[in-house]
Amino acid sequence: MNKESVVAKKKFGQNFLKDQSVLRKIVESMPKNDNKVVEIGPGLGDLTKFLVDVKSVEAFEVDTDLCKLLQNNFKKEIDTKRLHLHCGDVLQAWKSSLVDEPYDLVANLPYYIATNIILKALADPMCKNILVMVQLEVAEKFCATSGQKVFGSLSVISQSIGTTNIVLAVPPTAFDPQPKVDSAVFLIEKTADRSDKDFEDLLRVAFTQPRKTLIKNLSAKYEKTVLQEAFLDLELALTIRPHQVSTQDYHQLYKITRSLDGRRNTRGTGN
Ligand code: SAM
């Protein structure tokens, strides 16, 4: 099999990036450091070719046909250990860390599992930076700032861990086959470890019904009196909606509700 005879498999989210200027821009946007690069879904190897020129790469590809093709086309890089190719599902391979040394994730991700992969990379202590192509809508959620309609739990989680920045919007014509949606490349430069699970639970509850008030959503988990005291402390209006609260105030809210929780009962926990 050669590259030209490959038929893209929808079930693996295969939309191959063909636009050379976009490929170049991705490589130019990589943070400058000595970290290894991890590529998830090398596909036909178009991005991989650029990546092995500048860094040593660990790549994970689920499609066995593409794996064979990559083994042939990157024989020299594999022999010289410039490229380490893992054939199989990356989610199966991912334990607490995906590889055992500091790495930057650089990839045109399979869209059907993109959010899951980014959350795993954010939680992975070996992953230092994330530069990925995803559906535009997903990039906007990770990069939104407080006040924007799409600001949600993904925005708070990513901004609690690092800085976020949309690098480039990419139209469907850059790919073969063309996806039905617009895409974007975005960068998360990590500056902290992932926030704890209880904080993320608070966020999940906070954004359950984005159009309702924040206090209404949170009252599913916390006593109203605890919330009223916390809102007063933070000078948050009781009518405020979840997307209008800053990442910093979510952290404060978490701290205050935890300390008040120590003194009062929370609903449903039986404490
Ligand atoms: N990097 C290539 C490019 O830019 O043209 C291909 C990107 S394509 C959007 C996504 C790639 O991820 C495909 O090669 C697909 O087979 C692979 N993939 C899908 N699910 C995967 C999984 N669970 N583990 C590893 N690779 C996966």
GROMACS .gro file of N, CA, C and O and ligand atoms in nm, residues 12-17 39-44 46-47 60-63 66 88-91 108-110 112-113, ligand 1:
model
  139
   12PHE      N    1  -1.205   0.619   1.261
   12PHE     CA    2  -1.084   0.665   1.331
   12PHE      C    3  -1.065   0.816   1.318
   12PHE      O    4  -0.960   0.869   1.352
   13GLY      N    5  -1.167   0.885   1.267
   13GLY     CA    6  -1.159   1.031   1.256
   13GLY      C    7  -1.049   1.077   1.162
   13GLY      O    8  -0.979   1.174   1.191
   14GLN      N    9  -1.033   1.006   1.050
   14GLN     CA   10  -0.920   1.037   0.961
   14GLN      C   11  -0.951   1.149   0.861
   14GLN      O   12  -1.025   1.130   0.765
   15ASN      N   13  -0.898   1.266   0.889
   15ASN     CA   14  -0.901   1.379   0.795
   15ASN      C   15  -0.755   1.423   0.787
   15ASN      O   16  -0.702   1.481   0.881
   16PHE      N   17  -0.693   1.392   0.675
   16PHE     CA   18  -0.548   1.415   0.665
   16PHE      C   19  -0.519   1.560   0.628
   16PHE      O   20  -0.581   1.616   0.537
   17LEU      N   21  -0.426   1.618   0.701
   17LEU     CA   22  -0.393   1.760   0.681
   17LEU      C   23  -0.296   1.773   0.565
   17LEU      O   24  -0.185   1.721   0.570
   39GLU      N   25   0.325   1.263   1.920
   39GLU     CA   26   0.221   1.287   1.820
   39GLU      C   27   0.117   1.176   1.831
   39GLU      O   28   0.151   1.057   1.824
   40ILE      N   29  -0.008   1.214   1.849
   40ILE     CA   30  -0.115   1.113   1.853
   40ILE      C   31  -0.183   1.113   1.716
   40ILE      O   32  -0.230   1.217   1.669
   41GLY      N   33  -0.184   0.999   1.651
   41GLY     CA   34  -0.246   0.986   1.519
   41GLY      C   35  -0.160   1.044   1.408
   41GLY      O   36  -0.200   1.141   1.342
   42PRO      N   37  -0.043   0.986   1.380
   42PRO     CA   38   0.042   1.038   1.271
   42PRO      C   39  -0.021   1.020   1.133
   42PRO      O   40   0.015   1.092   1.039
   43GLY      N   41  -0.115   0.927   1.120
   43GLY     CA   42  -0.187   0.911   0.993
   43GLY      C   43  -0.095   0.875   0.880
   43GLY      O   44  -0.026   0.772   0.882
   44LEU      N   45  -0.090   0.961   0.777
   44LEU     CA   46  -0.003   0.935   0.661
   44LEU      C   47   0.137   0.990   0.684
   44LEU      O   48   0.223   0.976   0.596
   46ASP      N   49   0.230   1.319   0.734
   46ASP     CA   50   0.264   1.452   0.680
   46ASP      C   51   0.318   1.547   0.788
   46ASP      O   52   0.416   1.619   0.765
   47LEU      N   53   0.254   1.544   0.906
   47LEU     CA   54   0.304   1.628   1.015
   47LEU      C   55   0.430   1.566   1.075
   47LEU      O   56   0.526   1.636   1.108
   60PHE      N   57   0.174   0.758   1.824
   60PHE     CA   58   0.078   0.653   1.856
   60PHE      C   59  -0.028   0.647   1.747
   60PHE      O   60  -0.101   0.744   1.728
   61GLU      N   61  -0.037   0.536   1.675
   61GLU     CA   62  -0.135   0.524   1.566
   61GLU      C   63  -0.216   0.396   1.583
   61GLU      O   64  -0.161   0.287   1.596
   62VAL      N   65  -0.351   0.410   1.582
   62VAL     CA   66  -0.438   0.295   1.607
   62VAL      C   67  -0.460   0.210   1.482
   62VAL      O   68  -0.485   0.089   1.492
   63ASP      N   69  -0.452   0.272   1.364
   63ASP     CA   70  -0.489   0.203   1.240
   63ASP      C   71  -0.371   0.115   1.193
   63ASP      O   72  -0.264   0.167   1.155
   66LEU      N   73  -0.222   0.196   0.849
   66LEU     CA   74  -0.136   0.316   0.848
   66LEU      C   75  -0.005   0.291   0.922
   66LEU      O   76   0.100   0.343   0.884
   88GLY      N   77  -0.138   0.104   1.806
   88GLY     CA   78  -0.245   0.067   1.900
   88GLY      C   79  -0.319   0.191   1.947
   88GLY      O   80  -0.282   0.304   1.912
   89ASP      N   81  -0.421   0.165   2.026
   89ASP     CA   82  -0.507   0.273   2.075
   89ASP      C   83  -0.434   0.353   2.184
   89ASP      O   84  -0.396   0.296   2.287
   90VAL      N   85  -0.416   0.481   2.163
   90VAL     CA   86  -0.341   0.563   2.259
   90VAL      C   87  -0.409   0.563   2.397
   90VAL      O   88  -0.342   0.569   2.499
   91LEU      N   89  -0.542   0.556   2.398
   91LEU     CA   90  -0.612   0.562   2.527
   91LEU      C   91  -0.584   0.438   2.611
   91LEU      O   92  -0.582   0.443   2.733
  108ASN      N   93  -0.252   1.665   1.510
  108ASN     CA   94  -0.383   1.690   1.450
  108ASN      C   95  -0.470   1.577   1.503
  108ASN      O   96  -0.462   1.464   1.454
  109LEU      N   97  -0.549   1.606   1.606
  109LEU     CA   98  -0.614   1.498   1.682
  109LEU      C   99  -0.734   1.439   1.610
  109LEU      O  100  -0.803   1.510   1.536
  110PRO      N  101  -0.763   1.309   1.637
  110PRO     CA  102  -0.891   1.253   1.591
  110PRO      C  103  -1.003   1.321   1.670
  110PRO      O  104  -1.003   1.317   1.793
  112TYR      N  105  -1.314   1.273   1.735
  112TYR     CA  106  -1.413   1.202   1.818
  112TYR      C  107  -1.363   1.178   1.961
  112TYR      O  108  -1.444   1.150   2.050
  113ILE      N  109  -1.230   1.187   1.984
  113ILE     CA  110  -1.178   1.170   2.121
  113ILE      C  111  -1.086   1.287   2.161
  113ILE      O  112  -1.010   1.276   2.257
  272SAM     N1  113  -0.166   1.347   1.171
  272SAM     C1  114  -0.234   1.314   1.048
  272SAM     C2  115  -0.255   1.439   0.968
  272SAM     O1  116  -0.240   1.547   1.025
  272SAM     O2  117  -0.285   1.428   0.850
  272SAM     C3  118  -0.367   1.243   1.071
  272SAM     C4  119  -0.466   1.314   1.159
  272SAM     S1  120  -0.625   1.237   1.162
  272SAM     C5  121  -0.727   1.376   1.204
  272SAM     C6  122  -0.630   1.148   1.317
  272SAM     C7  123  -0.538   1.028   1.327
  272SAM     O3  124  -0.554   0.968   1.455
  272SAM     C8  125  -0.565   0.916   1.227
  272SAM     O4  126  -0.445   0.871   1.172
  272SAM     C9  127  -0.631   0.805   1.310
  272SAM     O5  128  -0.612   0.674   1.259
  272SAM    C10  129  -0.561   0.825   1.444
  272SAM     N2  130  -0.637   0.776   1.561
  272SAM    C11  131  -0.771   0.772   1.578
  272SAM     N3  132  -0.802   0.719   1.697
  272SAM    C12  133  -0.685   0.687   1.758
  272SAM    C13  134  -0.652   0.626   1.883
  272SAM     N4  135  -0.746   0.589   1.970
  272SAM     N5  136  -0.521   0.606   1.913
  272SAM    C14  137  -0.423   0.644   1.825
  272SAM     N6  138  -0.449   0.701   1.705
  272SAM    C15  139  -0.578   0.723   1.671
   0.00000   0.00000   0.00000
